Each structure stands twice: as C-alpha cells, then as structure tokens.
C-alpha cells in the first residue's frame, strides 16, 4: 500500500509517502502559509504519488466528530487564516481517497504506540513541551477521542510558592502550558530556554510543573509508556528530574515495577526520533483505508 501522511504544524507542513509497515520512501516539507497558498502545493505533491489514503495529524483544536457538519475543520486556532478551514474536505475533494484525521499529538502517540515506545502496550501517552503543551493518548492502538479530544496540556497545576510569573495562557491562571511551555520559560527568566541550560533553578521549576502533570496522567490513564518530547525536553537534565519528582508525587501508591524499578524506561524520549508525528499520520491514513476494505 502507498499511504501519504501530513504532520500539519503551525509553522511547517511535514509530508511523507510511506506504507502500512511504517516505512517512509519520500519526504517533503513546506512552510505553513495561508490555506490558499499551502493546500494547493500539498495537493500537487500528493497527486503525483498515487497514494491510496492520506493521514493528517493536525494542529488544533480540530473538529473530530464524524457526525458534525464541520468534521475535519480546524476550529478555534490562534492561526486566524486557518480558523474554520476544513482541511479534510480540501484533500477529499481533490484526491478522492480515504482521509484519516486527528490531532498532531494523537498522531504522534499513535506512531509511538504502533512502531515505537509503545509496541504491544494498551495505553500510551505522548506529551510535547514546546511553544505550547500537547498531550496525545492512544488506547489499544487507537487515538483517544471523546467530547472533543484530550487537551491535557491545559491541566491545572499547583503553582510553586516562589514562582511569581503570571503564566501566558489566556484561559487559565495556572495550567501546565501557561507555566511550563517554552514561552513561559522565556517570560519568567527573560531568556530563551536553550540559553538557560546552566541555570539549575530553571529546570528544577520546569520539572516541578511537568512532573505534577505526568503524575496526574499516570493516575488517570494508567499509561504503559510515557513519551515526553518537544523543544523544551531537549534539555536532557529534565528527564531524570521529572522521573524523580514523579516518584515523589506518587508517594509509593502505584507500586508497579515498571515505575518503581524501571522508571528510566517508563518516561522516555520518542523511540522514533523526529518521526512519531509523520509516522502516526501515515498510520491514520492506513486506519482510514482499512475502514473502507
Ligand atoms: P513547536 O512546539 O512550535 O512545534 P518546538 O517543539 O521546537 O516547536 O518548541 C519550541 C519551543 O521550545 C520554543 O519556545 C523554544 O524556546 C523551546 N526550545 C527549543 N529548543 C530548546 C532547548 N534546547 N532548550 C530549551 N527550550 C528549547
Ligand atoms: Zn491553559
């Protein structure tokens, strides 16, 4: 099978041609401009590749309700040119093939669940700490939906007593994204994250917030694997700090040996390197095709 994938991001569109085994044959990336500019360029690329299905892991929020008249749209995105744009319909009308669609982070969770960290696992979560915080959840090989889709980057956390930074989320005073994503680091310390590597207090506070959220995800979703990534997690000292604080927060309540004895293999960076999102998109395409067979 030949399947296309798009990891649709706010700054760039990462595209690939692959197959049902998770092998990628060709890649293509273009900047995200307006839909009028970007979508025709993407369609031209995929038209030349005789793909049987296309999967899209998309920045959001997005409408994933199949029964909704606006299924396939980007909804309240801060990227105004894309707000209410129906990306699924655009590709369906042009390519006339099955289109799989989900959030970018659900796509990444799916990629890791099928071909990476979470092979043979029931419950896998993928957390990206970058410009924002996104959390994807994959249960039994399928992305988790519900009323909308998980938005666990906005989970509320307890503020550190010494933290006077007000947070940057316009919706919440003390959510993880507002206090711990890249712009929060920059807002609090007046320098970009990558310039602060040597400042221990920066990463101590960062780990304090991330570990609270991860603890809550463990208690809620009982994940078999937790994949943590995004620009901020390129600070390698964060991994041991987060693991240590998660163990403290759990207080010995969840006694599974994967946590108690092997947390270094439980909270991990992606196994698929930079590819969980694009491979997840290809899997979304495969799942859409499978439904039609
Ligand atoms: P996006 O979330 O937009 O897809 P990234 O995951 O690359 O993009 O995250 C970008 C954010 O991560 C920025 O706020 C940036 O300052 C921060 N960041 C990037 N690299 C590092 C690093 N090495 N250390 C700390 N923060 C970083
Ligand atoms: Zn928030």
XYZ file of C-alpha atoms and ligand atoms in Angstrom:
321
model
C 0.000 0.000 0.000
C 1.147 3.540 -0.661
C -0.019 5.962 2.007
C 0.556 9.681 2.403
C 0.997 11.495 5.688
C 0.966 15.138 6.727
C 2.130 16.442 10.059
C 0.352 19.774 9.821
C 2.015 22.277 12.129
C 1.611 25.990 12.734
C 4.985 26.759 11.133
C 5.543 23.902 8.692
C 3.856 21.023 6.913
C 5.901 17.851 7.076
C 4.758 15.357 4.436
C 5.791 11.829 3.593
C 4.955 8.890 1.390
C 5.141 5.573 3.186
C 3.435 2.249 3.621
C 1.465 0.165 6.115
C 4.699 -1.121 7.683
C 5.770 2.338 8.746
C 8.461 2.660 6.074
C 8.948 6.124 4.591
C 10.046 6.410 0.936
C 9.879 10.131 0.338
C 9.656 13.339 2.377
C 8.666 16.892 1.627
C 8.321 19.948 3.890
C 6.859 23.371 3.136
C 6.184 26.372 5.368
C 2.633 26.853 6.636
C 1.286 29.960 4.963
C -2.407 30.602 4.282
C -4.625 27.673 3.230
C -4.945 29.266 -0.242
C -1.183 29.003 -0.766
C -0.274 25.892 1.196
C -3.081 23.457 0.384
C -2.719 23.545 -3.441
C 1.037 22.935 -3.059
C 0.367 19.904 -0.880
C -2.280 18.576 -3.252
C 0.135 18.856 -6.188
C 2.718 16.831 -4.256
C 0.314 14.026 -3.329
C -1.376 13.928 -6.773
C 1.901 12.766 -8.291
C 2.347 9.882 -5.870
C -0.686 7.604 -6.464
C -1.401 7.268 -2.749
C -4.327 5.090 -1.670
C -5.055 7.042 1.519
C -3.844 10.118 3.365
C -3.498 10.706 7.107
C -3.296 14.153 8.687
C -2.075 14.869 12.208
C -3.120 18.475 12.608
C -2.527 21.444 14.890
C -5.752 22.391 16.553
C -8.139 22.447 18.165
C -9.967 20.483 15.463
C -13.419 19.024 14.905
C -13.172 15.215 15.118
C -16.879 14.484 15.446
C -17.777 12.436 12.365
C -21.451 13.416 12.699
C -20.675 17.134 12.786
C -21.204 19.241 9.620
C -17.799 20.799 10.285
C -15.933 17.491 10.774
C -12.391 17.900 9.517
C -12.093 21.611 10.346
C -9.569 23.497 12.377
C -11.702 25.314 14.969
C -10.566 27.990 17.446
C -6.916 28.076 16.346
C -4.915 31.234 17.063
C -3.743 30.953 13.432
C -6.535 33.078 12.059
C -6.131 32.211 8.356
C -6.792 28.565 9.241
C -9.698 29.105 11.620
C -12.766 27.182 10.379
C -10.810 25.834 7.401
C -11.904 22.290 6.554
C -8.611 20.582 5.785
C -10.129 17.098 5.413
C -12.678 18.273 2.856
C -9.977 20.090 0.874
C -7.980 16.874 0.396
C -11.019 14.623 -0.005
C -12.427 16.806 -2.811
C -9.083 16.937 -4.619
C -7.711 13.423 -4.115
C -10.922 11.371 -3.660
C -9.298 8.862 -1.313
C -9.901 7.955 2.367
C -8.509 10.638 4.698
C -7.556 9.902 8.305
C -7.585 12.887 10.630
C -6.557 13.561 14.205
C -4.628 15.980 16.380
C -0.878 16.253 15.840
C -0.219 14.834 19.299
C -2.719 11.988 18.977
C -0.918 11.216 15.715
C 2.458 11.177 17.477
C 1.059 8.994 20.265
C -0.261 6.618 17.596
C 3.090 6.493 15.782
C 4.922 5.643 19.005
C 2.200 3.193 20.052
C 2.359 1.221 16.812
C 6.037 1.403 15.843
C 7.931 2.964 18.750
C 7.958 3.074 22.533
C 4.525 1.615 22.967
C 4.580 -1.525 20.812
C 2.180 -4.067 22.368
C 1.062 -1.544 25.019
C -2.564 -0.827 25.870
C -2.130 2.788 26.867
C 0.487 5.208 25.541
C 0.727 8.949 26.020
C 2.809 11.441 24.108
C 3.487 14.836 25.655
C 5.171 17.647 23.771
C 6.515 20.655 25.665
C 7.297 23.258 23.026
C 5.608 26.501 22.010
C 2.594 25.022 23.771
C 1.985 21.759 25.572
C 0.136 18.998 23.735
C -0.851 15.579 25.001
C -1.887 12.701 22.754
C -3.361 9.484 24.059
C -3.526 6.139 22.304
C -5.544 3.275 23.775
C -5.337 -0.213 22.244
C -3.768 1.156 19.081
C -6.348 3.891 18.510
C -6.218 7.594 19.365
C -8.491 8.627 22.242
C -11.369 10.992 21.492
C -14.457 11.934 23.464
C -16.411 15.112 23.642
C -13.622 16.729 21.611
C -10.107 15.344 22.117
C -7.758 15.366 25.094
C -6.438 18.865 25.845
C -4.317 17.786 28.780
C -1.648 20.439 28.117
C -4.033 22.748 29.956
C -4.237 20.558 33.047
C -4.156 22.692 36.184
C -1.040 22.507 38.314
C -0.190 23.855 41.751
C 1.955 26.930 41.465
C 5.400 26.844 43.050
C 5.432 29.091 46.127
C 8.365 31.108 44.852
C 7.134 31.446 41.261
C 5.874 34.962 40.603
C 5.491 34.564 36.814
C 1.844 35.129 35.884
C 1.641 32.488 33.131
C 0.825 33.111 29.463
C -2.310 31.030 28.871
C -5.173 33.430 28.113
C -7.676 30.930 29.538
C -6.079 29.698 32.785
C -4.011 31.234 35.585
C -2.178 28.042 36.445
C -2.220 25.471 33.658
C 0.813 23.446 32.577
C 1.096 25.149 29.184
C 0.885 28.650 30.665
C 3.540 27.952 33.286
C 5.892 25.480 31.607
C 5.869 25.720 27.772
C 8.809 27.459 26.023
C 7.228 30.956 26.104
C 6.694 30.628 29.897
C 10.406 29.911 30.375
C 11.251 32.945 28.290
C 8.654 35.133 30.043
C 9.826 34.143 33.504
C 13.608 34.210 33.023
C 13.832 36.784 30.186
C 15.974 34.440 28.120
C 15.203 31.599 25.737
C 15.272 28.042 27.070
C 18.327 26.975 25.099
C 20.326 29.867 26.634
C 19.491 28.752 30.176
C 20.984 25.244 30.188
C 23.383 26.028 33.056
C 20.769 27.561 35.361
C 19.687 24.666 37.619
C 16.780 26.598 39.145
C 15.142 26.914 35.701
C 14.976 23.154 35.174
C 14.104 22.420 38.790
C 10.990 24.575 38.439
C 10.262 23.179 34.980
C 10.452 19.611 36.296
C 8.236 20.600 39.256
C 5.413 21.523 36.853
C 5.914 18.761 34.285
C 6.077 16.081 36.985
C 2.784 17.225 38.502
C 1.069 16.822 35.152
C 2.740 13.481 34.416
C 1.683 12.210 37.854
C -1.905 13.118 37.084
C -1.750 11.421 33.685
C -0.412 8.256 35.347
C -3.211 8.290 37.895
C -5.886 8.940 35.256
C -4.834 6.936 32.199
C -2.517 4.296 33.649
C -0.193 4.566 30.648
C 2.222 1.711 29.909
C 4.644 4.250 28.414
C 5.020 7.998 28.651
C 6.824 9.671 25.772
C 7.994 13.221 26.514
C 9.333 15.488 23.770
C 9.203 18.955 22.199
C 11.816 21.704 22.144
C 11.959 22.175 25.914
C 12.658 18.469 26.522
C 15.870 18.855 24.513
C 17.354 19.814 27.905
C 18.498 16.295 28.874
C 18.679 17.105 32.613
C 14.887 17.375 32.625
C 14.322 13.639 32.194
C 15.962 12.491 35.481
C 14.464 15.485 37.328
C 10.939 14.704 36.092
C 11.290 10.991 36.903
C 12.475 11.717 40.429
C 9.636 14.137 41.138
C 7.028 11.780 39.665
C 8.191 9.066 42.071
C 7.946 11.554 44.946
C 4.479 12.724 43.872
C 3.173 9.170 43.569
C 4.369 8.535 47.103
C 4.614 4.785 46.574
C 0.884 4.489 45.840
C 1.232 2.895 42.370
C 3.573 0.011 43.025
C 4.041 -1.384 39.520
C 7.644 -2.449 38.928
C 7.853 -0.514 35.626
C 7.598 2.610 37.765
C 9.291 1.506 40.983
C 12.282 -0.226 39.362
C 12.476 0.920 35.764
C 11.245 4.489 35.520
C 14.149 5.292 33.142
C 12.347 3.131 30.552
C 8.894 4.358 31.516
C 9.227 8.129 31.000
C 11.283 8.402 27.828
C 12.011 10.424 24.688
C 10.492 9.084 21.438
C 11.899 5.840 20.091
C 11.058 7.091 16.581
C 13.359 10.112 16.881
C 11.867 13.047 14.974
C 9.301 10.823 13.216
C 6.483 9.877 15.619
C 4.203 12.589 14.162
C 4.703 11.775 10.492
C 4.581 8.009 11.050
C 1.434 8.496 13.117
C -0.074 10.438 10.213
C 0.692 7.541 7.860
C -0.957 5.164 10.336
C -4.021 7.456 10.421
C -4.187 7.118 6.635
C -3.894 3.346 6.907
C -6.693 3.193 9.510
C -8.946 5.285 7.238
C -8.237 2.945 4.323
C -8.795 -0.163 6.453
C -12.304 1.058 7.265
C -13.205 1.037 3.565
C -11.924 -2.501 2.851
P 6.593 23.686 18.373
O 6.045 23.425 19.742
O 6.280 25.073 17.889
O 6.269 22.618 17.389
P 9.213 23.026 19.421
O 8.767 21.725 19.960
O 10.544 23.072 18.726
O 8.191 23.686 18.439
O 9.273 24.019 20.648
C 9.699 25.339 20.534
C 9.895 25.910 21.957
O 10.881 25.125 22.641
C 10.382 27.343 21.971
O 9.693 28.057 22.988
C 11.862 27.217 22.292
O 12.354 28.335 23.011
C 11.921 25.974 23.133
N 13.190 25.258 22.944
C 13.724 24.846 21.765
N 14.922 24.256 21.957
C 15.153 24.289 23.293
C 16.221 23.832 24.119
N 17.306 23.233 23.627
N 16.100 24.043 25.455
C 15.014 24.631 25.962
N 13.989 25.109 25.236
C 14.047 24.931 23.913
Zn -4.341 26.872 29.709
